[in-house]
């Protein structure tokens, strides 16, 4: 186990759902002798994304709730697109999310021998045949939703001929695509998946685990249920697009007379402004539209981890969304809400100025430094306090000053008094401008009686702003992110368009010369903070000693909380 693992606690009382109800029922009737055994079956052809987290949380969550087990199984039946890099990142990610498959790591390729024997068995019982139609002809013969298919002229080959041809397919005698092994089911079946589906194809390709041992590979449908059966899976939970494949799943295990797991389908996770398809994400990486699979703008779990999302936040999100039988699209804000909620609990508060404006406190003694006590986390008393140095020259946010303040602007402006967090009241007395008229520096006076942030005479200020002492500040690069796509449903493109047309040109903004309080000098990649008044930030792996880099995980404003409040009838 890697050290950054946070063990998932037993699933909290999540709202019940239809899959749990099915399991409860099976436990009652003894359908699987009281066992609950699930699996998470990724194809190692890319990095996992937030949609996969839903499946992982469901599979591991349901099994652990009922004292069952969950296998990790790589569905590696497609040698051309699969790589060891993906296998490793997937394992790392599942662990990071807090789940443990113990000693139950499997690969569909472990079962190639057994699957081959089962294919032979179906040939022997007259339920499979070698077909010489080309892929294009197979498609033509298949028919449509309204028209039945046509039987292949090779359908009635003798068992002996089929056995011999299949053996020769395996031996590598035929070129790619020249023959297939097909199940003999029903070319007039309403469900197109039952119209003599292909079980094996010829593919002379190097497999990431079996090398060149095989030149025929089983199709997903012929592999998946049999793998479930071998592993004694009880509830084979998958997404809705497999609903139409269930009759075939059932047909194979029945025809083989082997243990029969139950396939159950649920809705895929979709999020606004987000694309959840490994194929499309791979395209973004290959075309260098992002910095890699773990670019913090990516919806991959490695991307959002680097961005600063926590496994707890993701699990809470997945538990809260439930499962259903219809696909929909969820607000990205809901995920962000869970991220804020979790980081609010655990992130240390610090002061950081992203767009610095120099402030000179004219009446503060030259050379004096005072240590101001600051609270590390108001949500967690055990996080304690720290000392933040205060001196004559500070930085504040450019946004916190207006020379000509609009109405309702309560922050700093000429003649106005504000509170500097944990420090003093200051009043703006003047501005310095450059030749173009831009404010380059402001001057203030402070009231020594207001140390700690309160006036003994009881006078109030309308605003508290944050600051960093110029002499003590650490320079940093800060990366601000917006959504990677600018449209809520980026998969939707007009004819002739491409999803990449929907990329948001402003998804990354890099700020340099940001000023941070000195407590951040020893920050390490993965550390999480709330930059007061700005948002949650996470130290990036690109940081070098003395040159920290931060990612904005999520701004503070929680539009979802507002929506929720409105929906509950509040204001
Ligand atoms: P993609 O379309 O992104 O490539 P996939 O379904 O091909 O995804 P797999 O590696 O085959 O990816 O998926 C492993 C498991 O995760 C499957 O059981 C699949 O149903 C589930 N899964 C994939 N995407 C989602 C999603 N968006 N929401 C919920 N579950 C998902
Ligand atoms: Mg897939």
Coordinates of C-alpha atoms and ligand atoms in Angstrom, one line a residue:
X1 CA 0.0 0.0 0.0
X2 CA 1.3 3.4 -0.8
X3 CA 1.7 5.8 2.2
X4 CA -0.8 8.4 1.0
X5 CA -3.6 5.9 1.2
X6 CA -6.5 6.9 3.3
X7 CA -8.5 3.8 4.1
X8 CA -12.1 4.2 3.2
X9 CA -14.3 3.9 6.3
X10 CA -17.3 1.6 6.1
X11 CA -19.7 3.1 3.7
X12 CA -21.7 5.8 5.6
X13 CA -25.5 5.6 5.6
X14 CA -25.8 6.6 2.0
X15 CA -29.3 6.8 0.6
X16 CA -30.5 3.3 -0.4
X17 CA -30.6 2.5 -4.1
X18 CA -32.0 -0.2 -6.3
X19 CA -28.7 -2.1 -6.5
X20 CA -28.5 -2.3 -2.7
X21 CA -32.2 -3.4 -2.7
X22 CA -31.4 -6.2 -5.1
X23 CA -28.5 -7.4 -2.9
X24 CA -30.6 -7.2 0.2
X25 CA -33.2 -9.3 -1.6
X26 CA -30.6 -11.9 -2.7
X27 CA -29.3 -12.1 0.8
X28 CA -32.8 -12.8 2.0
X29 CA -33.5 -15.5 -0.6
X30 CA -30.0 -17.0 -0.3
X31 CA -29.5 -16.7 -4.1
X32 CA -25.7 -16.6 -3.7
X33 CA -25.5 -18.3 -0.3
X34 CA -25.2 -15.0 1.5
X35 CA -22.2 -13.9 -0.5
X36 CA -21.6 -10.5 -2.0
X37 CA -18.6 -10.4 -4.4
X38 CA -18.2 -7.6 -6.9
X39 CA -15.4 -6.5 -9.2
X40 CA -14.2 -3.3 -10.8
X41 CA -13.2 -4.2 -14.4
X42 CA -11.3 -1.3 -16.1
X43 CA -9.9 -1.7 -19.5
X44 CA -6.2 -0.5 -19.2
X45 CA -6.5 1.8 -22.2
X46 CA -6.3 5.1 -20.4
X47 CA -6.3 6.8 -17.0
X48 CA -9.4 6.5 -14.7
X49 CA -11.7 9.5 -14.6
X50 CA -14.3 10.7 -12.1
X51 CA -16.9 8.5 -13.8
X52 CA -14.9 5.5 -12.9
X53 CA -14.9 6.7 -9.3
X54 CA -18.6 6.2 -9.2
X55 CA -18.2 2.6 -10.3
X56 CA -15.3 2.0 -7.9
X57 CA -17.2 3.5 -4.9
X58 CA -20.3 1.4 -5.8
X59 CA -18.4 -1.9 -6.2
X60 CA -16.2 -1.6 -3.2
X61 CA -18.8 0.3 -1.1
X62 CA -21.6 -2.3 -1.6
X63 CA -19.3 -5.2 -1.0
X64 CA -17.8 -3.8 2.2
X65 CA -21.2 -2.8 3.5
X66 CA -22.3 -6.4 3.3
X67 CA -19.0 -8.0 4.5
X68 CA -18.2 -9.0 0.9
X69 CA -15.2 -8.8 -1.4
X70 CA -14.2 -6.8 -4.5
X71 CA -11.8 -7.9 -7.2
X72 CA -9.8 -5.6 -9.3
X73 CA -9.8 -7.1 -12.8
X74 CA -8.1 -5.6 -15.9
X75 CA -10.3 -6.2 -18.9
X76 CA -7.4 -6.6 -21.2
X77 CA -8.8 -8.4 -24.2
X78 CA -7.9 -5.6 -26.7
X79 CA -4.1 -5.8 -27.1
X80 CA -3.8 -2.9 -29.5
X81 CA -4.8 -0.1 -27.1
X82 CA -3.6 -1.4 -23.7
X83 CA -0.4 -0.6 -21.9
X84 CA 1.3 -1.3 -18.6
X85 CA 1.5 2.4 -17.8
X86 CA -2.3 2.4 -17.6
X87 CA -2.4 -0.7 -15.4
X88 CA -0.1 1.0 -12.9
X89 CA -1.9 4.3 -12.8
X90 CA -5.2 2.5 -12.4
X91 CA -3.9 0.5 -9.4
X92 CA -2.4 3.6 -7.9
X93 CA -5.6 5.5 -8.3
X94 CA -7.9 2.9 -6.8
X95 CA -5.6 2.8 -3.7
X96 CA -5.5 6.5 -3.5
X97 CA -9.3 6.6 -3.5
X98 CA -9.1 4.4 -0.4
X99 CA -10.0 0.9 -1.6
X100 CA -8.1 -2.3 -1.3
X101 CA -8.5 -5.4 -3.5
X102 CA -6.2 -7.3 -1.1
X103 CA -4.8 -10.4 -3.0
X104 CA -7.6 -10.3 -5.7
X105 CA -5.9 -8.7 -8.6
X106 CA -6.9 -10.4 -11.9
X107 CA -6.5 -10.0 -15.6
X108 CA -8.9 -11.2 -18.2
X109 CA -5.8 -12.4 -20.0
X110 CA -5.2 -14.8 -17.1
X111 CA -8.2 -16.7 -18.5
X112 CA -7.3 -16.8 -22.2
X113 CA -6.7 -20.6 -21.9
X114 CA -10.0 -21.3 -20.2
X115 CA -11.9 -19.1 -22.6
X116 CA -10.4 -20.9 -25.5
X117 CA -11.4 -24.2 -24.0
X118 CA -14.9 -22.9 -23.5
X119 CA -15.1 -21.7 -27.1
X120 CA -14.1 -25.3 -28.2
X121 CA -16.9 -26.6 -25.9
X122 CA -19.4 -24.4 -27.7
X123 CA -18.2 -25.6 -31.1
X124 CA -18.6 -29.2 -29.9
X125 CA -22.1 -28.6 -28.7
X126 CA -23.0 -27.0 -32.1
X127 CA -23.3 -23.5 -30.6
X128 CA -20.4 -21.8 -32.3
X129 CA -18.9 -21.8 -35.8
X130 CA -16.0 -20.4 -37.7
X131 CA -17.2 -17.8 -40.2
X132 CA -15.3 -16.6 -43.2
X133 CA -17.3 -13.4 -43.8
X134 CA -15.4 -10.2 -43.7
X135 CA -16.2 -7.6 -41.0
X136 CA -18.0 -5.6 -43.6
X137 CA -20.1 -8.6 -44.7
X138 CA -20.9 -9.5 -41.1
X139 CA -22.3 -6.0 -40.7
X140 CA -24.4 -6.4 -43.8
X141 CA -25.7 -9.8 -42.8
X142 CA -26.6 -8.5 -39.4
X143 CA -29.8 -6.7 -40.5
X144 CA -31.3 -3.8 -38.6
X145 CA -33.6 -3.0 -35.7
X146 CA -36.6 -3.5 -38.1
X147 CA -35.2 -6.2 -40.4
X148 CA -33.9 -9.6 -39.4
X149 CA -30.4 -10.6 -40.3
X150 CA -29.3 -13.2 -42.9
X151 CA -27.6 -16.4 -41.9
X152 CA -23.9 -16.7 -42.8
X153 CA -23.2 -19.3 -45.5
X154 CA -20.7 -20.8 -43.1
X155 CA -23.2 -21.3 -40.3
X156 CA -23.7 -25.0 -41.0
X157 CA -20.1 -26.2 -41.0
X158 CA -19.6 -29.5 -39.3
X159 CA -18.3 -29.6 -35.8
X160 CA -15.2 -31.3 -37.1
X161 CA -14.5 -28.6 -39.6
X162 CA -15.1 -25.9 -37.1
X163 CA -12.8 -27.5 -34.6
X164 CA -10.1 -27.8 -37.2
X165 CA -10.5 -24.2 -38.5
X166 CA -10.6 -22.7 -34.9
X167 CA -7.4 -24.6 -34.0
X168 CA -5.7 -23.3 -37.2
X169 CA -6.9 -19.7 -36.3
X170 CA -5.2 -20.1 -33.0
X171 CA -2.1 -21.5 -34.7
X172 CA -1.7 -18.4 -36.7
X173 CA -2.4 -19.8 -40.1
X174 CA -4.8 -17.0 -41.2
X175 CA -4.4 -13.3 -41.6
X176 CA -6.1 -10.7 -39.4
X177 CA -9.8 -10.3 -40.0
X178 CA -10.0 -13.3 -42.4
X179 CA -12.2 -15.4 -40.1
X180 CA -14.0 -15.2 -36.8
X181 CA -15.6 -17.6 -34.4
X182 CA -19.3 -16.8 -33.9
X183 CA -21.9 -18.0 -31.5
X184 CA -24.8 -19.7 -33.3
X185 CA -27.8 -18.0 -31.7
X186 CA -30.5 -16.4 -33.8
X187 CA -30.1 -14.1 -36.8
X188 CA -33.7 -13.0 -36.4
X189 CA -33.4 -12.1 -32.7
X190 CA -35.0 -8.7 -31.8
X191 CA -31.8 -7.9 -29.9
X192 CA -29.0 -7.4 -32.4
X193 CA -26.4 -8.6 -29.9
X194 CA -27.9 -12.1 -30.2
X195 CA -27.5 -12.3 -34.0
X196 CA -24.6 -14.7 -34.1
X197 CA -22.2 -12.4 -32.2
X198 CA -18.4 -12.7 -32.8
X199 CA -16.7 -14.5 -30.0
X200 CA -13.1 -14.5 -31.3
X201 CA -11.2 -12.4 -33.9
X202 CA -7.8 -12.9 -35.4
X203 CA -5.3 -10.3 -34.4
X204 CA -1.6 -10.8 -34.7
X205 CA -0.7 -8.2 -32.0
X206 CA 1.6 -8.2 -29.1
X207 CA -0.3 -8.3 -25.8
X208 CA 1.0 -6.4 -22.8
X209 CA 1.0 -9.6 -20.7
X210 CA 0.8 -12.6 -23.0
X211 CA 3.2 -11.3 -25.6
X212 CA 2.7 -13.1 -28.9
X213 CA 1.3 -16.3 -27.3
X214 CA -2.1 -15.5 -28.8
X215 CA -3.1 -14.3 -32.2
X216 CA -6.8 -14.7 -31.6
X217 CA -8.5 -12.6 -28.9
X218 CA -12.0 -13.0 -27.3
X219 CA -14.5 -10.2 -27.7
X220 CA -15.6 -8.3 -24.6
X221 CA -19.0 -10.1 -24.5
X222 CA -17.5 -13.5 -24.7
X223 CA -14.9 -12.7 -22.0
X224 CA -16.7 -10.6 -19.4
X225 CA -19.4 -12.9 -18.0
X226 CA -17.0 -15.9 -18.1
X227 CA -14.4 -13.9 -16.1
X228 CA -17.1 -13.0 -13.6
X229 CA -18.1 -16.7 -13.4
X230 CA -14.6 -17.9 -12.9
X231 CA -14.1 -15.4 -10.0
X232 CA -17.4 -16.2 -8.4
X233 CA -18.7 -12.7 -8.8
X234 CA -22.3 -12.4 -7.5
X235 CA -23.3 -8.9 -8.7
X236 CA -21.6 -7.8 -11.9
X237 CA -22.4 -4.1 -11.8
X238 CA -21.9 -2.1 -15.0
X239 CA -23.2 0.9 -16.8
X240 CA -26.4 1.1 -18.8
X241 CA -24.9 0.7 -22.3
X242 CA -24.5 -3.0 -21.4
X243 CA -28.2 -3.5 -20.6
X244 CA -28.7 -4.8 -24.2
X245 CA -25.8 -7.1 -23.8
X246 CA -27.2 -8.8 -20.7
X247 CA -29.2 -11.5 -22.7
X248 CA -25.9 -12.4 -24.4
X249 CA -24.1 -12.4 -21.0
X250 CA -26.7 -14.8 -19.8
X251 CA -26.7 -16.9 -23.0
X252 CA -23.0 -17.7 -22.8
X253 CA -23.0 -18.8 -19.1
X254 CA -26.1 -20.8 -19.7
X255 CA -24.8 -22.4 -22.9
X256 CA -21.5 -23.3 -21.0
X257 CA -23.4 -24.5 -18.0
X258 CA -21.2 -22.6 -15.6
X259 CA -21.9 -20.6 -12.5
X260 CA -24.1 -17.6 -13.3
X261 CA -23.4 -14.2 -11.8
X262 CA -26.1 -11.4 -12.0
X263 CA -25.4 -8.4 -14.3
X264 CA -26.9 -5.2 -13.0
X265 CA -26.8 -1.9 -14.9
X266 CA -26.7 1.6 -13.6
X267 CA -26.4 5.1 -15.0
X268 CA -23.1 6.6 -16.1
X269 CA -21.9 9.6 -14.4
X270 CA -21.9 12.7 -16.6
X271 CA -20.9 16.2 -15.4
X272 CA -21.5 19.6 -17.0
X273 CA -18.4 21.1 -18.7
X274 CA -16.7 17.8 -18.5
X275 CA -15.9 15.0 -21.0
X276 CA -15.8 11.5 -19.6
X277 CA -14.4 9.3 -22.3
X278 CA -11.0 7.8 -22.2
X279 CA -10.8 8.0 -26.0
X280 CA -11.4 11.7 -26.0
X281 CA -9.1 12.3 -23.0
X282 CA -6.4 10.4 -24.8
X283 CA -6.8 12.8 -27.8
X284 CA -6.4 15.8 -25.5
X285 CA -3.1 14.3 -24.2
X286 CA -1.8 13.2 -27.6
X287 CA -2.6 16.6 -29.2
X288 CA -1.0 18.3 -26.2
X289 CA -4.1 20.4 -25.5
X290 CA -3.3 19.7 -21.8
X291 CA 0.0 18.9 -20.1
X292 CA -0.7 15.2 -19.7
X293 CA -3.1 12.8 -18.1
X294 CA -2.6 14.4 -14.7
X295 CA -3.1 18.0 -15.9
X296 CA -5.2 19.5 -13.1
X297 CA -7.8 20.5 -15.6
X298 CA -8.4 16.9 -16.6
X299 CA -11.4 15.0 -15.2
X300 CA -9.0 12.1 -14.6
X301 CA -8.6 11.1 -11.0
X302 CA -4.8 11.7 -11.3
X303 CA -5.6 15.2 -12.6
X304 CA -8.1 16.2 -9.9
X305 CA -5.8 14.6 -7.3
X306 CA -3.0 16.9 -8.5
X307 CA -5.4 19.8 -8.5
X308 CA -6.1 19.1 -4.8
X309 CA -9.3 17.2 -4.7
X310 CA -9.3 14.7 -1.8
X311 CA -10.3 11.0 -1.9
X312 CA -12.8 11.8 0.9
X313 CA -14.5 14.5 -1.1
X314 CA -14.8 12.2 -4.1
X315 CA -16.2 9.4 -2.0
X316 CA -18.7 11.7 -0.4
X317 CA -19.7 13.0 -3.8
X318 CA -20.1 9.4 -5.1
X319 CA -22.1 8.4 -2.1
X320 CA -24.4 11.4 -2.4
X321 CA -25.4 11.0 -6.0
X322 CA -26.8 7.5 -5.8
X323 CA -27.6 5.3 -8.9
X324 CA -30.5 5.1 -11.3
X325 CA -31.7 3.5 -14.5
X326 CA -31.6 6.7 -16.6
X327 CA -28.6 8.6 -17.7
X328 CA -28.5 12.3 -16.9
X329 CA -26.0 15.1 -16.4
X330 CA -25.0 16.4 -13.0
X331 CA -23.8 19.9 -12.2
X332 CA -20.1 20.2 -11.8
X333 CA -20.9 22.5 -8.9
X334 CA -22.1 19.5 -6.9
X335 CA -18.7 17.9 -7.1
X336 CA -17.0 21.2 -6.2
X337 CA -19.3 21.6 -3.3
X338 CA -18.1 18.3 -1.8
X339 CA -14.5 19.4 -2.4
X340 CA -15.0 22.6 -0.5
X341 CA -16.8 20.9 2.3
X342 CA -14.0 18.5 2.8
X343 CA -11.2 21.1 2.4
X344 CA -13.0 23.4 4.7
X345 CA -12.5 20.8 7.4
X346 CA -8.9 20.0 6.8
X347 CA -7.1 22.8 4.9
X348 CA -4.8 25.2 6.8
X349 CA -5.6 28.8 6.4
X350 CA -2.8 31.0 5.1
X351 CA -2.5 34.5 3.7
X352 CA -1.4 34.8 0.1
X353 CA -1.6 37.8 -2.3
X354 CA -2.0 36.8 -6.0
X355 CA -2.0 40.2 -7.6
X356 CA 0.2 42.3 -5.3
X357 CA -0.1 46.0 -4.6
X358 CA 2.5 47.5 -2.3
X359 CA 1.4 49.3 0.8
X360 CA 3.6 51.5 3.0
X361 CA 2.5 52.2 6.5
X362 CA 4.1 55.6 7.0
X363 CA 3.8 55.8 10.8
X364 CA 5.0 52.2 11.4
X365 CA 8.6 52.2 12.8
X366 CA 11.2 51.4 10.1
X367 CA 12.8 48.0 10.7
X368 CA 10.2 46.8 13.3
X369 CA 8.7 43.4 12.9
X370 CA 5.8 42.1 15.0
X371 CA 4.6 38.5 15.0
X372 CA 0.9 38.3 14.7
X373 CA -0.9 35.2 16.0
X374 CA -3.1 33.6 13.3
X375 CA -5.6 30.8 13.5
X376 CA -4.7 27.8 11.3
X377 CA -8.1 26.4 11.0
X378 CA -11.2 27.8 12.6
X379 CA -13.0 24.4 11.9
X380 CA -10.3 22.5 13.8
X381 CA -9.0 23.8 17.1
X382 CA -6.3 21.1 17.2
X383 CA -4.7 22.7 14.2
X384 CA -3.5 25.5 16.5
X385 CA -2.1 28.9 15.6
X386 CA 1.0 30.3 13.9
X387 CA 2.9 33.6 13.9
X388 CA 2.8 35.8 10.9
X389 CA 5.3 38.6 10.6
X390 CA 4.0 42.2 10.2
X391 CA 6.2 45.1 9.1
X392 CA 6.1 48.6 7.5
X393 CA 5.8 47.5 3.9
X394 CA 3.1 45.0 2.9
X395 CA 1.4 43.6 -0.1
X396 CA -2.4 43.5 -0.5
X397 CA -4.5 42.4 -3.4
X398 CA -4.9 45.0 -6.1
X399 CA -8.6 44.2 -6.0
X400 CA -8.8 45.3 -2.4
X401 CA -8.0 48.9 -3.3
X402 CA -10.0 51.4 -5.5
X403 CA -8.9 54.9 -6.0
X404 CA -12.5 55.8 -7.0
X405 CA -14.6 53.3 -5.1
X406 CA -18.0 52.5 -6.4
X407 CA -20.9 52.6 -4.0
X408 CA -21.0 49.7 -1.6
X409 CA -17.2 49.2 -2.0
X410 CA -16.0 48.9 1.6
X411 CA -12.4 47.8 1.1
X412 CA -9.5 50.2 1.0
X413 CA -9.8 53.6 -0.8
X414 CA -8.4 57.1 -0.1
X415 CA -9.5 58.2 3.4
X416 CA -11.1 54.9 4.2
X417 CA -10.2 52.7 7.2
X418 CA -10.1 48.8 7.0
X419 CA -8.8 46.0 9.2
X420 CA -5.7 44.1 8.2
X421 CA -6.5 40.5 9.3
X422 CA -4.9 39.6 12.6
X423 CA -3.1 43.0 12.7
X424 CA -4.3 46.7 12.8
X425 CA -6.7 49.1 11.4
X426 CA -5.1 51.2 8.6
X427 CA -6.4 54.3 6.8
X428 CA -5.3 55.1 3.2
X429 CA -3.6 58.5 3.0
X430 CA -2.2 58.6 -0.5
X431 CA -1.3 56.9 -3.8
X432 CA 1.8 56.8 -5.9
X433 CA 1.3 56.4 -9.7
X434 CA 3.5 55.6 -12.6
X435 CA 3.7 57.7 -15.8
X436 CA 0.7 55.9 -17.3
X437 CA -1.4 56.8 -14.2
X438 CA -1.5 53.3 -12.7
X439 CA -1.4 53.0 -9.0
X440 CA 1.9 51.4 -8.1
X441 CA 1.9 51.9 -4.3
X442 CA -0.4 53.2 -1.6
X443 CA 0.4 54.9 1.7
X444 CA -1.5 54.3 4.9
X445 CA -1.3 55.1 8.6
X446 CA -2.1 52.6 11.3
X447 CA -3.7 52.9 14.7
X448 CA -1.4 51.2 17.2
X449 CA -4.3 50.8 19.6
X450 CA -6.1 48.4 17.3
X451 CA -3.5 45.6 17.5
X452 CA -5.2 42.2 17.0
X453 CA -7.9 43.8 15.0
X454 CA -10.2 45.7 17.4
X455 CA -10.5 49.3 18.4
X456 CA -10.7 50.1 22.1
X457 CA -13.0 53.0 21.3
X458 CA -15.4 50.5 19.7
X459 CA -15.3 52.0 16.2
X460 CA -16.1 49.6 13.5
X461 CA -14.7 49.1 10.0
X462 CA -16.7 47.5 7.2
X463 CA -14.0 45.3 5.8
X464 CA -11.1 43.0 6.7
X465 CA -8.5 42.3 4.1
X466 CA -5.5 40.0 4.0
X467 CA -1.9 41.0 3.5
X468 CA 1.7 39.7 3.4
X469 CA 4.8 41.4 4.8
X470 CA 7.0 42.4 1.8
X471 CA 10.3 41.6 3.5
X472 CA 9.2 38.2 4.6
X473 CA 7.1 37.2 1.5
X474 CA 7.8 34.1 -0.5
X475 CA 7.4 34.4 -4.3
X476 CA 5.3 31.8 -5.9
X477 CA 3.7 30.7 -9.2
X478 CA 0.0 30.2 -8.9
X479 CA -2.1 28.4 -11.6
X480 CA -5.7 29.3 -11.8
X481 CA -8.1 27.0 -13.6
X482 CA -11.4 27.4 -15.3
X483 CA -13.4 24.5 -16.8
X484 CA -11.5 22.8 -19.6
X485 CA -14.6 23.2 -21.9
X486 CA -16.6 26.3 -22.2
X487 CA -19.9 24.6 -23.0
X488 CA -22.0 22.7 -20.4
X489 CA -22.4 19.7 -22.7
X490 CA -19.0 19.6 -24.5
X491 CA -19.9 16.3 -26.2
X492 CA -22.6 18.1 -28.2
X493 CA -21.1 19.5 -31.4
X494 CA -22.7 20.9 -34.5
X495 CA -22.3 18.8 -37.7
X496 CA -18.8 18.9 -39.0
X497 CA -17.5 20.2 -35.6
X498 CA -15.3 18.5 -33.1
X499 CA -15.6 18.4 -29.3
X500 CA -12.2 20.1 -29.2
X501 CA -13.8 23.2 -30.7
X502 CA -15.5 23.5 -27.3
X503 CA -12.3 23.8 -25.4
X504 CA -12.1 26.8 -23.1
X505 CA -9.2 29.0 -24.3
X506 CA -9.0 30.5 -20.7
X507 CA -8.9 27.2 -18.8
X508 CA -5.4 28.0 -17.5
X509 CA -4.0 31.3 -16.2
X510 CA -0.5 31.4 -14.8
X511 CA 0.3 34.1 -12.2
X512 CA 3.9 34.7 -11.2
X513 CA 5.4 36.9 -8.5
X514 CA 2.5 36.0 -6.1
X515 CA 3.4 36.8 -2.5
X516 CA 2.9 34.2 0.2
X517 CA 3.3 34.4 4.0
X518 CA 6.6 32.7 5.1
X519 CA 5.0 29.7 6.8
X520 CA 4.6 28.3 3.3
X521 CA 8.4 28.1 2.8
X522 CA 8.5 24.4 3.6
X523 CA 5.4 23.4 1.7
X524 CA 5.4 20.0 -0.2
X525 CA 3.6 18.8 -3.2
X526 CA 0.1 17.7 -2.3
X527 CA -0.2 20.1 0.7
X528 CA -3.6 21.8 0.8
X529 CA -4.4 25.3 2.0
X530 CA -7.1 27.8 2.1
X531 CA -5.6 31.1 0.8
X532 CA -7.8 33.3 2.9
X533 CA -10.6 35.0 0.9
X534 CA -9.4 33.4 -2.3
X535 CA -10.0 29.7 -2.4
X536 CA -8.4 26.4 -1.8
X537 CA -5.0 25.7 -3.3
X538 CA -2.7 22.7 -3.5
X539 CA 1.1 22.6 -3.8
X540 CA 2.0 21.3 -7.3
X541 CA 4.6 18.7 -8.1
X542 CA 6.3 21.3 -10.3
X543 CA 7.5 23.1 -7.2
X544 CA 11.3 23.4 -6.7
X545 CA 13.1 24.4 -3.5
X546 CA 12.4 28.1 -2.9
X547 CA 10.1 28.2 -6.0
X548 CA 6.7 26.8 -5.0
X549 CA 3.9 26.3 -7.5
X550 CA 0.3 26.2 -6.5
X551 CA -2.9 25.0 -8.2
X552 CA -6.2 26.6 -7.4
X553 CA -8.3 23.6 -6.4
X554 CA -11.5 25.5 -6.3
X555 CA -12.5 29.1 -5.5
X556 CA -14.3 29.8 -2.2
X557 CA -17.6 30.9 -3.6
X558 CA -20.0 28.0 -3.4
X559 CA -22.7 28.5 -5.9
X560 CA -24.0 25.1 -5.2
X561 CA -24.6 25.8 -1.5
X562 CA -26.6 28.8 -2.7
X563 CA -28.7 26.8 -5.1
X564 CA -29.3 24.2 -2.4
X565 CA -30.4 26.8 0.1
X566 CA -32.7 28.3 -2.5
X567 CA -34.2 24.9 -3.2
X568 CA -34.7 24.2 0.5
X569 CA -36.8 27.4 0.6
X570 CA -34.2 29.7 2.2
X571 CA -33.0 32.9 0.5
Ligands
LIG1 P1 -14.7 5.3 -21.2 O1 -15.9 5.4 -22.1 O2 -14.4 6.5 -20.5 O3 -13.5 4.7 -21.9 P2 -15.3 2.7 -20.3 O4 -16.6 2.3 -19.8 O5 -14.8 2.2 -21.6 O6 -15.1 4.2 -20.1 P3 -13.9 0.8 -18.6 O7 -12.5 0.8 -18.3 O8 -14.4 -0.2 -19.5 O9 -14.2 2.3 -19.2 O10 -14.7 1.0 -17.3 C1 -14.6 0.3 -16.1 C2 -15.9 0.3 -15.3 O11 -16.2 1.7 -15.0 C3 -17.0 -0.2 -16.1 O12 -17.8 -1.1 -15.3 C4 -17.8 1.0 -16.6 O13 -19.1 0.7 -16.7 C5 -17.5 2.0 -15.4 N1 -17.6 3.3 -15.9 C6 -16.9 3.9 -16.9 N2 -17.3 5.2 -17.1 C7 -18.2 5.5 -16.2 C8 -19.0 6.6 -15.8 N3 -18.9 7.7 -16.5 N4 -19.9 6.5 -14.8 C9 -19.9 5.4 -14.1 N5 -19.2 4.2 -14.3 C10 -18.4 4.3 -15.4
LIG2 MG1 -14.5 0.5 -22.4

